[in-house]
């Protein structure tokens, strides 16, 4: 049984009714008691990244994001695809972190709420690898919530087979983090 773990979940969509956020909320609700998942609400507060501000004038929201990532044992990222790319808000958040020491070697689980979006997933994978995260690829999965109403989504996420996918991948991610932390 692993000790308490803190996972920080980042959604690439700022939409209130985001399906990617719904997927992260489902993971949050299914987490075992020793695992806390907090969903990031900072992406919409971040100014556009400016390297001039990194050294002495980091915005408070970027510092708050960096602090959450430092405190996290792992990150869960779920993002839509916009125009065959990574949404600007998510890329902007990653840009604020790119020269800092919070993100390298951080275990990351990449999930996705659509059967489409491979351009964004490939681009995000490349960005994350370039930032030296520890992408735990065997825990990546997608659940197709694209175009579903909130009621349909709820039904999909409550389906026992889908819940099993979420629980199994979360368990695998927790196990991977435990191995990584033990090996350190
Ligand atoms: C501006 C914009 C651009 C989009 N571009 C793409 C795209 O290139 N490929 C795709 O598969 N879906 C695209 N979509 C659809 C979204 O990726 C899809 O609706 C996604 O499920 C939305 O995620 P969310 O529910 O978490 O906000 C786009 C949506 C928007 C708003």
PDB file of N, CA and C in Angstrom, residues 2 16 20-21 32 69 74 97 104 112 114 134 152-154:
ATOM      1  N   UNK A   2       0.825   2.100  -1.040  1.00  0.00           N
ATOM      2  CA  UNK A   2       1.677   3.294  -1.065  1.00  0.00           C
ATOM      3  C   UNK A   2       1.247   4.316  -0.009  1.00  0.00           C
ATOM      4  N   UNK A  16     -16.491  25.341 -19.122  1.00  0.00           N
ATOM      5  CA  UNK A  16     -17.201  24.889 -17.924  1.00  0.00           C
ATOM      6  C   UNK A  16     -17.654  23.435 -18.083  1.00  0.00           C
ATOM      7  N   UNK A  20     -13.003  16.825 -21.070  1.00  0.00           N
ATOM      8  CA  UNK A  20     -11.711  16.439 -20.491  1.00  0.00           C
ATOM      9  C   UNK A  20     -11.700  16.681 -18.982  1.00  0.00           C
ATOM     10  N   UNK A  21     -12.336  17.777 -18.573  1.00  0.00           N
ATOM     11  CA  UNK A  21     -12.445  18.017 -17.136  1.00  0.00           C
ATOM     12  C   UNK A  21     -13.343  16.949 -16.487  1.00  0.00           C
ATOM     13  N   UNK A  32      -8.408   6.220  -4.637  1.00  0.00           N
ATOM     14  CA  UNK A  32      -8.458   5.595  -3.311  1.00  0.00           C
ATOM     15  C   UNK A  32      -8.122   6.628  -2.226  1.00  0.00           C
ATOM     16  N   UNK A  69       2.977  22.060  -8.801  1.00  0.00           N
ATOM     17  CA  UNK A  69       3.676  21.001  -9.524  1.00  0.00           C
ATOM     18  C   UNK A  69       4.842  20.464  -8.692  1.00  0.00           C
ATOM     19  N   UNK A  74       2.773  13.404  -8.972  1.00  0.00           N
ATOM     20  CA  UNK A  74       2.574  13.124 -10.393  1.00  0.00           C
ATOM     21  C   UNK A  74       1.519  14.050 -10.970  1.00  0.00           C
ATOM     22  N   UNK A  97       6.808  26.904 -17.308  1.00  0.00           N
ATOM     23  CA  UNK A  97       7.544  25.923 -16.492  1.00  0.00           C
ATOM     24  C   UNK A  97       8.818  25.428 -17.165  1.00  0.00           C
ATOM     25  N   UNK A 104      10.907  18.638 -14.661  1.00  0.00           N
ATOM     26  CA  UNK A 104      11.713  17.509 -15.131  1.00  0.00           C
ATOM     27  C   UNK A 104      11.592  16.296 -14.203  1.00  0.00           C
ATOM     28  N   UNK A 112      -7.313  11.257 -22.349  1.00  0.00           N
ATOM     29  CA  UNK A 112      -7.927  12.038 -23.424  1.00  0.00           C
ATOM     30  C   UNK A 112      -9.398  11.663 -23.527  1.00  0.00           C
ATOM     31  N   UNK A 114     -11.572  11.964 -26.080  1.00  0.00           N
ATOM     32  CA  UNK A 114     -12.120  11.924 -27.438  1.00  0.00           C
ATOM     33  C   UNK A 114     -11.470  10.785 -28.219  1.00  0.00           C
ATOM     34  N   UNK A 134       8.569  12.400 -16.896  1.00  0.00           N
ATOM     35  CA  UNK A 134       8.571  10.930 -16.947  1.00  0.00           C
ATOM     36  C   UNK A 134       7.184  10.498 -17.406  1.00  0.00           C
ATOM     37  N   UNK A 152     -25.262  11.933 -20.883  1.00  0.00           N
ATOM     38  CA  UNK A 152     -24.634  10.787 -21.574  1.00  0.00           C
ATOM     39  C   UNK A 152     -23.232  10.536 -21.020  1.00  0.00           C
ATOM     40  N   UNK A 153     -22.508  11.610 -20.774  1.00  0.00           N
ATOM     41  CA  UNK A 153     -21.155  11.484 -20.218  1.00  0.00           C
ATOM     42  C   UNK A 153     -21.171  10.805 -18.864  1.00  0.00           C
ATOM     43  N   UNK A 154     -22.114  11.267 -18.050  1.00  0.00           N
ATOM     44  CA  UNK A 154     -22.228  10.700 -16.706  1.00  0.00           C
ATOM     45  C   UNK A 154     -22.482   9.196 -16.786  1.00  0.00           C
TER      46      UNK A 154
END
